[in-house]
Coordinates of C-alpha atoms and ligand atoms in Angstrom, one line a residue:
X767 CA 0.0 0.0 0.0
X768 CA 1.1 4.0 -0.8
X769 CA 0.6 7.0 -0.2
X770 CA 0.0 7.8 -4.0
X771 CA -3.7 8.7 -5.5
X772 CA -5.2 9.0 -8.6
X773 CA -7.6 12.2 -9.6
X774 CA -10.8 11.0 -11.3
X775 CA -13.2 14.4 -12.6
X776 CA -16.6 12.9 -12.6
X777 CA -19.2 16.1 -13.3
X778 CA -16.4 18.2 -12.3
X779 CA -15.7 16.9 -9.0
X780 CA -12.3 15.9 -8.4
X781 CA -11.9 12.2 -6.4
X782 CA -9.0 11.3 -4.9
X783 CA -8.6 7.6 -5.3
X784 CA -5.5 6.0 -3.3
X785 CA -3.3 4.0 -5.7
X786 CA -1.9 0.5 -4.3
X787 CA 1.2 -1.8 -5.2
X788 CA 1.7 -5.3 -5.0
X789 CA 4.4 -7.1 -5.2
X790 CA 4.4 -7.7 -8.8
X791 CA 2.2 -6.8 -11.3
X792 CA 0.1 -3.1 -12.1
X793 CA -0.8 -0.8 -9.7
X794 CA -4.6 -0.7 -8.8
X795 CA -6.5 2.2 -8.3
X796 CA -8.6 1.5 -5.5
X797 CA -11.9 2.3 -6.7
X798 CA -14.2 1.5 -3.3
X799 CA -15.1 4.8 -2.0
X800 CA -16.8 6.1 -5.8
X801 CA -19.9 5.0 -4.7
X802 CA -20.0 7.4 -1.7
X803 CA -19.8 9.9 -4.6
X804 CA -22.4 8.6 -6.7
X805 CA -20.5 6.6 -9.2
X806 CA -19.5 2.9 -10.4
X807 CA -17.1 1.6 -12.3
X808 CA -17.9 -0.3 -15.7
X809 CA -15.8 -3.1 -16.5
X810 CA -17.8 -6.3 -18.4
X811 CA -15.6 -9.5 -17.9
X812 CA -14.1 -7.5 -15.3
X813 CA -11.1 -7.1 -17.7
X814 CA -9.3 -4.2 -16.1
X815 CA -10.7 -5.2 -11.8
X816 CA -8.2 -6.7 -9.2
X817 CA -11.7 -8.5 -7.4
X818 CA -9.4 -9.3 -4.1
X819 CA -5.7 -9.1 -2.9
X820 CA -4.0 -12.5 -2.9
X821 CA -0.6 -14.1 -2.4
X822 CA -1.2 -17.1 -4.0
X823 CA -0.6 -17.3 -7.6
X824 CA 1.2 -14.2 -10.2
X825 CA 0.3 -14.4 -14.2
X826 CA 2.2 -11.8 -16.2
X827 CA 0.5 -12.7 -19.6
X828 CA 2.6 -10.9 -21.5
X829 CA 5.2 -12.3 -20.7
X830 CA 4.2 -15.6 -20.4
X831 CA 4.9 -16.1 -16.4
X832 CA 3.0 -18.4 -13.8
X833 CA 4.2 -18.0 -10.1
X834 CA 2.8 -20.1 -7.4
X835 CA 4.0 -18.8 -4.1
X836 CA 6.9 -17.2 -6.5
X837 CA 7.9 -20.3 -7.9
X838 CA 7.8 -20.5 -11.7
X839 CA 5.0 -23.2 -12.6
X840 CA 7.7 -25.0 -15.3
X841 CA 10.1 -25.7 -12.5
X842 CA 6.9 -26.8 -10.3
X843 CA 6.5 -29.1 -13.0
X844 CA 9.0 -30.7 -14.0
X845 CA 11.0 -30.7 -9.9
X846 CA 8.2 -31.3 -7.6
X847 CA 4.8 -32.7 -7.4
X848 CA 1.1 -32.2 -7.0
X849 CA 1.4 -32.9 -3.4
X850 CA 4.2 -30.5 -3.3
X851 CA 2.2 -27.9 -5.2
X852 CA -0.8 -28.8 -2.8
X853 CA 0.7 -27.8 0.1
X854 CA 2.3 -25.0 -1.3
X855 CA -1.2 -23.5 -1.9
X856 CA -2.2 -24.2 1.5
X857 CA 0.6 -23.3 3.1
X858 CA 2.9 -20.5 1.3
X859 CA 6.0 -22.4 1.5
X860 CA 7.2 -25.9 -0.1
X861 CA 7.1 -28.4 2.4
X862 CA 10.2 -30.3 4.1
X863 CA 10.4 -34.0 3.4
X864 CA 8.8 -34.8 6.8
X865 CA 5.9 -32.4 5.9
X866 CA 5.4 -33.9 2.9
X867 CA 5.1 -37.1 4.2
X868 CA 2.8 -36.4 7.2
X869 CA 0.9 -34.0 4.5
X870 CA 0.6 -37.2 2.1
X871 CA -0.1 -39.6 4.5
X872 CA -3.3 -37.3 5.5
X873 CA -4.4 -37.3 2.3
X874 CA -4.6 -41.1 1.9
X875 CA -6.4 -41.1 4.5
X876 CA -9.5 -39.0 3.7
X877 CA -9.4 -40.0 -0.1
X878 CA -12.1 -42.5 0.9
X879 CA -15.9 -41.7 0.7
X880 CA -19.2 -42.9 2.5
X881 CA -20.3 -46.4 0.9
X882 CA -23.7 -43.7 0.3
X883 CA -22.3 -42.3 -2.4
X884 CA -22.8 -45.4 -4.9
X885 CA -26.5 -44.3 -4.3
X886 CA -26.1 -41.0 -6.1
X887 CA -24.3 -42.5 -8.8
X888 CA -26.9 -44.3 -9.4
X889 CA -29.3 -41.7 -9.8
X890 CA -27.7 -40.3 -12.8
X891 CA -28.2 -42.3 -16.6
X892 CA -25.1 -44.1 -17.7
X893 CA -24.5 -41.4 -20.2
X894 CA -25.0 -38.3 -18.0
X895 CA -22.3 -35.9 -18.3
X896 CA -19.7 -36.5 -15.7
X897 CA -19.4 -32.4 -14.7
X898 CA -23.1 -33.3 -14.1
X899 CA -22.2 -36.3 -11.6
X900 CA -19.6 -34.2 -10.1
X901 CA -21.3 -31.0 -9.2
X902 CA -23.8 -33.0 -7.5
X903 CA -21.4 -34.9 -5.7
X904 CA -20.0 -31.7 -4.1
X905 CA -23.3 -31.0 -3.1
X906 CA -23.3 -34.6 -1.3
X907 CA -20.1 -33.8 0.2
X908 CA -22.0 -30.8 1.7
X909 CA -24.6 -32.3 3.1
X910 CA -22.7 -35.3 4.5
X911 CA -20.0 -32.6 6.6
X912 CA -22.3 -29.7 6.7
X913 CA -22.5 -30.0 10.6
X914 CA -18.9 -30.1 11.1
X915 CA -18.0 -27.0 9.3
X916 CA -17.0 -24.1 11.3
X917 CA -16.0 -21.1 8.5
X918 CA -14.3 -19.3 11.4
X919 CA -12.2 -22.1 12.6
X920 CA -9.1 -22.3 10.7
X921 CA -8.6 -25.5 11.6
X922 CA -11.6 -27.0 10.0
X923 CA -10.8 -24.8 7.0
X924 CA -8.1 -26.8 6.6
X925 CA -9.7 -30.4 6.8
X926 CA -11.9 -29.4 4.5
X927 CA -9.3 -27.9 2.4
X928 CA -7.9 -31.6 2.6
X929 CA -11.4 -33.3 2.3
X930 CA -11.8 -31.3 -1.3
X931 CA -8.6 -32.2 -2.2
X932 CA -8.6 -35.9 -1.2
X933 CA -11.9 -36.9 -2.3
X934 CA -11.9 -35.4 -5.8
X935 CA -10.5 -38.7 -7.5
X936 CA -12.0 -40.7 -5.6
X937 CA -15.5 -38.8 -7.2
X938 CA -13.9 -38.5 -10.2
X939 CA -13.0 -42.2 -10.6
X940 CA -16.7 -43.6 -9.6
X941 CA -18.2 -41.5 -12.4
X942 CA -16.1 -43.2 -14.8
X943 CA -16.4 -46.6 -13.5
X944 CA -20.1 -46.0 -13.2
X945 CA -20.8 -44.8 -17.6
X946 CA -19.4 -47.8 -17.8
X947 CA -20.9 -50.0 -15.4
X948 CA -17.6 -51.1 -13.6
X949 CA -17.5 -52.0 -9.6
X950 CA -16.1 -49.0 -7.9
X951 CA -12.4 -49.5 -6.7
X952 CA -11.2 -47.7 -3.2
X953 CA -8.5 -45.9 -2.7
X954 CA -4.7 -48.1 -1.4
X955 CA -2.4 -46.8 0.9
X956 CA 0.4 -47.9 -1.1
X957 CA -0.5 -46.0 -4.0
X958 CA 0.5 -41.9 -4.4
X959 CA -2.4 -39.5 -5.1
X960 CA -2.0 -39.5 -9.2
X961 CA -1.4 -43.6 -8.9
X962 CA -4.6 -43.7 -6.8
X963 CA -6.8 -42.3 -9.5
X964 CA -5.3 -44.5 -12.9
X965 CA -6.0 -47.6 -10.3
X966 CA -9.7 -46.4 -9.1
X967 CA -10.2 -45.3 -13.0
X968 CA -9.1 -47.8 -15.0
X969 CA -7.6 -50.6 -12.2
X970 CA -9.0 -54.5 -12.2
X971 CA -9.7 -54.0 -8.5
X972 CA -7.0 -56.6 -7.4
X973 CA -4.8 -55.4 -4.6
X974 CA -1.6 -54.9 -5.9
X975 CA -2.4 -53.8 -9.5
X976 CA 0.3 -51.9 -10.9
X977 CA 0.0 -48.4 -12.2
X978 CA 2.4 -47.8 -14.9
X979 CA 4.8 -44.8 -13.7
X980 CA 4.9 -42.6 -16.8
X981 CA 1.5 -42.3 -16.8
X982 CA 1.1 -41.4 -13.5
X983 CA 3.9 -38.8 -13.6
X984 CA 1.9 -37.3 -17.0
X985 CA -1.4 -37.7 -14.9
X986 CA 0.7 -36.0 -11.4
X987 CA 2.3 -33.2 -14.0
X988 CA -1.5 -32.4 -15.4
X989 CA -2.5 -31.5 -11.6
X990 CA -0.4 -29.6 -11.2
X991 CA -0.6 -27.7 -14.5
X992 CA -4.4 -27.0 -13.2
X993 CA -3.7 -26.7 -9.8
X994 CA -4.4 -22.7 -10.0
X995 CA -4.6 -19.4 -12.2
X996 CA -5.7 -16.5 -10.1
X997 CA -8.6 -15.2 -10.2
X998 CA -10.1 -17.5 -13.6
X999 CA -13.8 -17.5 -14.1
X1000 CA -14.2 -20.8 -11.8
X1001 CA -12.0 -19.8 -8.8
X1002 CA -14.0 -16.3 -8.9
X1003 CA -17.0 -17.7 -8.7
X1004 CA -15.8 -20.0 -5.7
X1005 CA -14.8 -16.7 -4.0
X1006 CA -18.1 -15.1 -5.2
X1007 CA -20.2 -17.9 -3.9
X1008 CA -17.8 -18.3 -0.8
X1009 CA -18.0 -14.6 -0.3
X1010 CA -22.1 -15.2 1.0
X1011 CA -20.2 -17.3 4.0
X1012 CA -21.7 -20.5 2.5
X1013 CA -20.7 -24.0 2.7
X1014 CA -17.9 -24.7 1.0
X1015 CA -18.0 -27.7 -0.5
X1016 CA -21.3 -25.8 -2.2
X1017 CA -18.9 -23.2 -3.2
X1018 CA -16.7 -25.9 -4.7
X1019 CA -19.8 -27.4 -6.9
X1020 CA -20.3 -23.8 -8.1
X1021 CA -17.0 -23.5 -9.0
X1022 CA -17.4 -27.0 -10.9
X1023 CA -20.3 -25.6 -12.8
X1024 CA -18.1 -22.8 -14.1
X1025 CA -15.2 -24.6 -15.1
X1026 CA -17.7 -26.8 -17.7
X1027 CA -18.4 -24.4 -20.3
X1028 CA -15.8 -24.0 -23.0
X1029 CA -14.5 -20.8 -22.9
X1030 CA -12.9 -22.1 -19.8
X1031 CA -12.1 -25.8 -18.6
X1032 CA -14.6 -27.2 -21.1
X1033 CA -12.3 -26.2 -24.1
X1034 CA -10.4 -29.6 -23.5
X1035 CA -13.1 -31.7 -24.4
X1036 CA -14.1 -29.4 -27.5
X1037 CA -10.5 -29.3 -28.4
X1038 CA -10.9 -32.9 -28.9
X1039 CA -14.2 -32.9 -30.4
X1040 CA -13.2 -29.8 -33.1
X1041 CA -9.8 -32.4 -34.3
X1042 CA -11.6 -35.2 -34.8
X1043 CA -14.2 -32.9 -37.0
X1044 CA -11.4 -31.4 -38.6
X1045 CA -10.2 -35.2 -39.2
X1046 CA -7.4 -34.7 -41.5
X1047 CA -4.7 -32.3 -42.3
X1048 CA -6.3 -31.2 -45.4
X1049 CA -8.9 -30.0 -44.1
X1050 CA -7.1 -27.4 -41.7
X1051 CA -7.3 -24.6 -43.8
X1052 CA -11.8 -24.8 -43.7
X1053 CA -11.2 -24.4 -39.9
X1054 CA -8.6 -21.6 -40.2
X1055 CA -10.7 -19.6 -42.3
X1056 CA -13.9 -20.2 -40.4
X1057 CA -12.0 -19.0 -37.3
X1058 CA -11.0 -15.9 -38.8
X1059 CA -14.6 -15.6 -40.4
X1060 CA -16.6 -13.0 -38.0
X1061 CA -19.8 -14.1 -39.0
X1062 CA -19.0 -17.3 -38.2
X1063 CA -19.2 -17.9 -34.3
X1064 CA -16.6 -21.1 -34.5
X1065 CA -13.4 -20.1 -32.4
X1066 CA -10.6 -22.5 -32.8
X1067 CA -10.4 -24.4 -29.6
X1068 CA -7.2 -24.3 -27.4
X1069 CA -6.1 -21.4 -28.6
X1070 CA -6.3 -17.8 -27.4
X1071 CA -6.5 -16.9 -23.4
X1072 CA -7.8 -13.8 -21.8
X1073 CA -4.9 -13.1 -19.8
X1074 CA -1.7 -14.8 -21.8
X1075 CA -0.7 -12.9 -25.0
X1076 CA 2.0 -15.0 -25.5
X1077 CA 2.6 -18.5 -25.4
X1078 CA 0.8 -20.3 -22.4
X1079 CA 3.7 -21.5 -19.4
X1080 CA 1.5 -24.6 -19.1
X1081 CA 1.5 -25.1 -23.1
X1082 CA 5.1 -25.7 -23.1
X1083 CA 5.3 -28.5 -20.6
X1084 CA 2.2 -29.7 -21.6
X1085 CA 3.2 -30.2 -24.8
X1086 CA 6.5 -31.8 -23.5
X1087 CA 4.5 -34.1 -21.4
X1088 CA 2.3 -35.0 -24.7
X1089 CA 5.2 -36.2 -26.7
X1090 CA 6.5 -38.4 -23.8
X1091 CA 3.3 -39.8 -23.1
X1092 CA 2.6 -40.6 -27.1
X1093 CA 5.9 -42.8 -26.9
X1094 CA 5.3 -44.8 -24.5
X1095 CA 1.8 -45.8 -25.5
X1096 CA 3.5 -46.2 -29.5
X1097 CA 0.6 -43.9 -30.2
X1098 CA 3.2 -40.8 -32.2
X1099 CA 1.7 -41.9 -35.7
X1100 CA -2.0 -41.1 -34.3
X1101 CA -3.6 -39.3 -37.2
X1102 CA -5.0 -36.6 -35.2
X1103 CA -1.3 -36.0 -33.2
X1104 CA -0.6 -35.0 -37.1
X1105 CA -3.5 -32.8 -37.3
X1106 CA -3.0 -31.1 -34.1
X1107 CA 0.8 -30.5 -34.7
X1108 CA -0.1 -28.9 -38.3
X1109 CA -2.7 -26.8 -36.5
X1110 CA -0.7 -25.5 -34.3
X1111 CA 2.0 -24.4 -36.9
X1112 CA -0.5 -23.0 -39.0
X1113 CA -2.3 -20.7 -36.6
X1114 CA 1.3 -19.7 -34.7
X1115 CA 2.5 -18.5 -38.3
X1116 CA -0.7 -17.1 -39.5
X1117 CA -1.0 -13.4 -38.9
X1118 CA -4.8 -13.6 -37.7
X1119 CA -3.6 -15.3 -34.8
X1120 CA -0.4 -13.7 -34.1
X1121 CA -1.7 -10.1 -34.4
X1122 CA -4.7 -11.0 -32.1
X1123 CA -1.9 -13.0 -29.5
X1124 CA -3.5 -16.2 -30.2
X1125 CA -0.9 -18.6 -28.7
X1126 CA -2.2 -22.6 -27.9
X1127 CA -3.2 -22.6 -24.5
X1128 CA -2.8 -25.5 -22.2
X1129 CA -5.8 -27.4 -23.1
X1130 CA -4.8 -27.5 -26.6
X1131 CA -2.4 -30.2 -25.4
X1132 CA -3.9 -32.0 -22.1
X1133 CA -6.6 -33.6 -24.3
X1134 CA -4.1 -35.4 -26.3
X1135 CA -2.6 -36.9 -23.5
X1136 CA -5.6 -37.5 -21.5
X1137 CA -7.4 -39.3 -24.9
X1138 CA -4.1 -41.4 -25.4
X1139 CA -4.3 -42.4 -21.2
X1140 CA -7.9 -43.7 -22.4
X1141 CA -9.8 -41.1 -20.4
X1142 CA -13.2 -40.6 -22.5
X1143 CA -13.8 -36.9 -24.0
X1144 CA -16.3 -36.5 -21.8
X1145 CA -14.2 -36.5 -18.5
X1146 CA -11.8 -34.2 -19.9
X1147 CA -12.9 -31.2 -17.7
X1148 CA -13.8 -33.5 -14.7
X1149 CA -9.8 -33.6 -15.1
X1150 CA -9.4 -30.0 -15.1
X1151 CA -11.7 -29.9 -11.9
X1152 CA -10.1 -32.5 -9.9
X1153 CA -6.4 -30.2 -10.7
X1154 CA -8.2 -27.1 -9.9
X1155 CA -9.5 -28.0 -6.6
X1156 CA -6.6 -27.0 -4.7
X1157 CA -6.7 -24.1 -6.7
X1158 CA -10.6 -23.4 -5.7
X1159 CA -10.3 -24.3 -1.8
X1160 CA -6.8 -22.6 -1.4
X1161 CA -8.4 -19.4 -2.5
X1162 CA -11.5 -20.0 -0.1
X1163 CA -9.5 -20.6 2.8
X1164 CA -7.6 -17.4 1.8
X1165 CA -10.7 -15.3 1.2
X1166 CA -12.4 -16.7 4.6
X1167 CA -8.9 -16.0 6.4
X1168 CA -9.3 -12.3 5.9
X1169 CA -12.1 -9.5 6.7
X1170 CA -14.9 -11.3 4.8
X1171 CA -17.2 -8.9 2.1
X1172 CA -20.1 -10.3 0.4
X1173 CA -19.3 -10.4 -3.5
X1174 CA -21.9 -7.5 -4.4
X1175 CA -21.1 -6.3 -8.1
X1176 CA -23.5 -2.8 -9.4
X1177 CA -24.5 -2.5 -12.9
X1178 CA -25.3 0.4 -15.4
X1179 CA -29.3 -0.3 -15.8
X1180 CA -30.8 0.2 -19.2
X1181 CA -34.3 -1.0 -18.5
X1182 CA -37.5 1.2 -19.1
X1183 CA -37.6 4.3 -15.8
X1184 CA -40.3 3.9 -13.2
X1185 CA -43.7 3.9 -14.6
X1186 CA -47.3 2.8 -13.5
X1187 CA -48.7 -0.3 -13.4
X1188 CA -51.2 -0.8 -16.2
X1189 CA -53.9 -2.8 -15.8
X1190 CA -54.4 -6.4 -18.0
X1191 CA -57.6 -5.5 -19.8
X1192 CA -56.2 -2.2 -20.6
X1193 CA -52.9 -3.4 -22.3
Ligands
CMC1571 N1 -10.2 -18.5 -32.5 C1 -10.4 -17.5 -33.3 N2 -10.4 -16.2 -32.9 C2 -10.2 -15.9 -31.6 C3 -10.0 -16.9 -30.7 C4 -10.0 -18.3 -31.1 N3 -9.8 -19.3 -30.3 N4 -9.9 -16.4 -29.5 C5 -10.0 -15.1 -29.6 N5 -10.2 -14.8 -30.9 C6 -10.3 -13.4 -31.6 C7 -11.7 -12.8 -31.3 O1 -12.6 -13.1 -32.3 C8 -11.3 -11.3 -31.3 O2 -11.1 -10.9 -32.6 P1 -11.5 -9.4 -33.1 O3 -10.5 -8.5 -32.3 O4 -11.3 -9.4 -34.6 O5 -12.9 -9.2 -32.7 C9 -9.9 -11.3 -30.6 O6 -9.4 -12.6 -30.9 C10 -10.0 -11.1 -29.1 O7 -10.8 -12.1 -28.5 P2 -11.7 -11.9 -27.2 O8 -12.9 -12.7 -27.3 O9 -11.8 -10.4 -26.9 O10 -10.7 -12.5 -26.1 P3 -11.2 -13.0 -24.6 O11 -10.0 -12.6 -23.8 O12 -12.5 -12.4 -24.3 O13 -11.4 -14.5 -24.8 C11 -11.0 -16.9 -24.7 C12 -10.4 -15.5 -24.3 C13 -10.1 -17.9 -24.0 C14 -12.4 -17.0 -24.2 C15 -10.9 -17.0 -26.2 O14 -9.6 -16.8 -26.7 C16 -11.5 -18.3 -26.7 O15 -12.7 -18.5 -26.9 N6 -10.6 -19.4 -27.0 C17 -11.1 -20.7 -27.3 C18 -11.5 -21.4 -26.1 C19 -10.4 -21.9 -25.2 O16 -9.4 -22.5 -25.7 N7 -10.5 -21.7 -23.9 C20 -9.5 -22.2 -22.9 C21 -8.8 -21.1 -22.3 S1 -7.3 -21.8 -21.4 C22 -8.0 -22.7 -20.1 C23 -8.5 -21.9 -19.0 O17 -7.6 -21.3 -18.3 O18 -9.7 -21.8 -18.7

């Protein structure tokens, strides 16, 4: 915080508006008294509003940066792991080894969930979408611990910090196994947290199945590519929905909800859905010029980010983890690899795109690995959510830390002014 202001002339009265720093980033004008003096601010998509003051994650997008806790997200990804980045989250700091046992060894423990929760699969069709299955679940998760939640208690903050974080596969898992009516598998003690959800996913339920280690460390290195972004449109509306001092495994399904559609986590899935449309390489340049076409509302999926005009951090490793994960499954010749690669050429070179900063973003490459793992299209963004929880609860636990303000945006109304009420028969 400084001493420094900004001078807004609104009807020619001059408001002093104090200016703040963070540690990186703009400056942001603190806008919070303008309503004392009979004015909003107007900013759709909230484009140019800092919503909250954070510590945990920095984006500079034109530069291409991720920070958690400071650390740059390709070192995250490629030195330490989910866990690590879990309790980073939580905690500010990167654990010691001890830590990270105890803090792994807690997890285990609660990945488990009620032998009730079979009955809400069951409610669902076999074909229901799995966001669907999930958002509900959250709201089982509510009822089943709403009793034991104490918002003000940082200490139960934190097990449900934990809960969130360790049930999430286990949810995840039973709404694969149950599209295809598979047994549910429970969690092992012996397994680590990306280990634990190949073997509930796609295990044979005996009790030393193997998991095979590259895919786990692709799965473990997608988690933590999710694990947070600031204030994104789901982990805002987590805070928003937190903000009202409700349950927060509520919060959590809200944030779920938000993550589906595909201008955010839902691109994965339509990522894979628009290559296998496109089918073959010769029929890239249709697409391309249908994306550039503005009466036509299709947007090439993958690329393009509200925040990043330059190359997405996550891309890069993402796409690093792609090409490992291809050879080891022998799947490099797969037709649509070839289509994806070509896309991506095209569009980087294409000055459309790079006038406009249209750089792949990270789900441009996570469905390729997560489609070679054998995880249906479908569950692409169930993916997403199970990396973004820590994301979601680290920022509620944050938010609930601090003075708490109900999330109460104004608006500039354009409806009719006040008029009379006119009777039916006479309209
Ligand atoms: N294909 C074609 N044109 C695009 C695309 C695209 N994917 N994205 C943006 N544009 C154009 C847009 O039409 C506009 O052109 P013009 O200036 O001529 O009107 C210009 O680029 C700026 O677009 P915008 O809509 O103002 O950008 P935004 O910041 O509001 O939207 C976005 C960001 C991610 C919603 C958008 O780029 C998009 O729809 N991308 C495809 C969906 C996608 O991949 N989403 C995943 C984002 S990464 C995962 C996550 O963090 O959630």
């Amino acid at each position: 915080m400084t001493d420094r202001s900004a001078t807004l002339t609104v009807n020619g009265n001059n408001i002093e508006l104090p200016i703040h720093s963070g540690n990186l980033g703009p400056d942001v004008v603190d806008v919070a008294k303008l309503t004392s003096q009979g004015c909003f601010t107007y900013d759709p998509g909230f484009v140019s509003t800092a919503a909250c003051e954070s510590k945990l994650t920095y984006i500079d997008g034109d530069q291409g940066i991720l920070l958690h806790g400071g650390y740059p997200i390709d070192q995250l990804a490629e030195q330490s792991s989910h866990m690590e980045v879990c309790y980073l989250l939580l905690n500010g700091e990167l654990p010691s080894a001890e830590q990270l046992a105890a803090f792994e060894a807690e997890i285990n423990a609660e990945m488990a969930v009620d032998d009730q929760f079979a009955n809400v699969y069951t409610a669902f069709p076999r074909d229901a979408h799995p966001m669907a299955i999930l958002t509900s679940a959250f709201g089982v998760l509510a009822a089943r611990y709403h009793s034991d939640i104490d918002n003000n208690d940082p200490v139960s903050r934190r097990k449900v910090a934990m809960q969130v974080i360790a049930k999430t596969p286990t949810l995840a898992a039973m709404g694969y196994r149950y599209s295809k009516g598979l047994d549910f598998i429970a969690p092992r003690a012996d397994l680590n947290y990306a280990e634990n959800f190949l073997n509930m996913t796609f295990g044979d339920g005996s009790p030393d199945a193997k998991v095979n280690p590259t895919l786990a460390k692709a799965m473990d290195r997608i988690f933590i590519l999710h694990a947070d972004h600031e204030q994104n449109a789901s982990t805002s509306t987590v805070r928003l929905s937190g903000s009202t001092g409700t349950n927060p495994f509520a919060a959590i399904a809200a944030g779920v909800t938000a993550l589906w559609g595909p201008s955010h986590g839902g691109a994965n899935e339509a990522v894979l859905e628009m290559l296998n449309e496109i089918g073959d390489v010769s029929n890239i340049d249709t697409f391309i010029d249908r994306a550039k076409d503005r009466d036509d509302p299709f947007r090439l999926m993958g690329f393009g980010h509200r925040v990043y005009k330059n190359f997405d951090p996550r891309a890069r490793v993402m796409k690093i983890s792609a090409d490992e994960v291809l050879k080891e499954l022998g799947k490099e010749g797969e037709p649509l690899l070839a289509v994806a690669k070509r896309l991506e050429r095209i569009a980087i070179e294409d000055s459309y795109f790079a006038d406009r900063k249209l750089y792949p973003n990270v789900d441009f490459y996570s469905g390729l690995i997560l489609q070679a793992i054998g995880i249906p299209t479908a569950m692409f963004t169930v993916i997403f959510a199970l990396g973004r929880c820590p994301g979601w609860i680290a920022h509620w636990c944050e938010m609930m830390a601090g003075p708490l303000k109900i999330g109460r945006p104004r608006q500039l109304y354009t409806g009719p002014v006040q008029r009379d009420y006119v009777n039916i028969d006479k309209r």
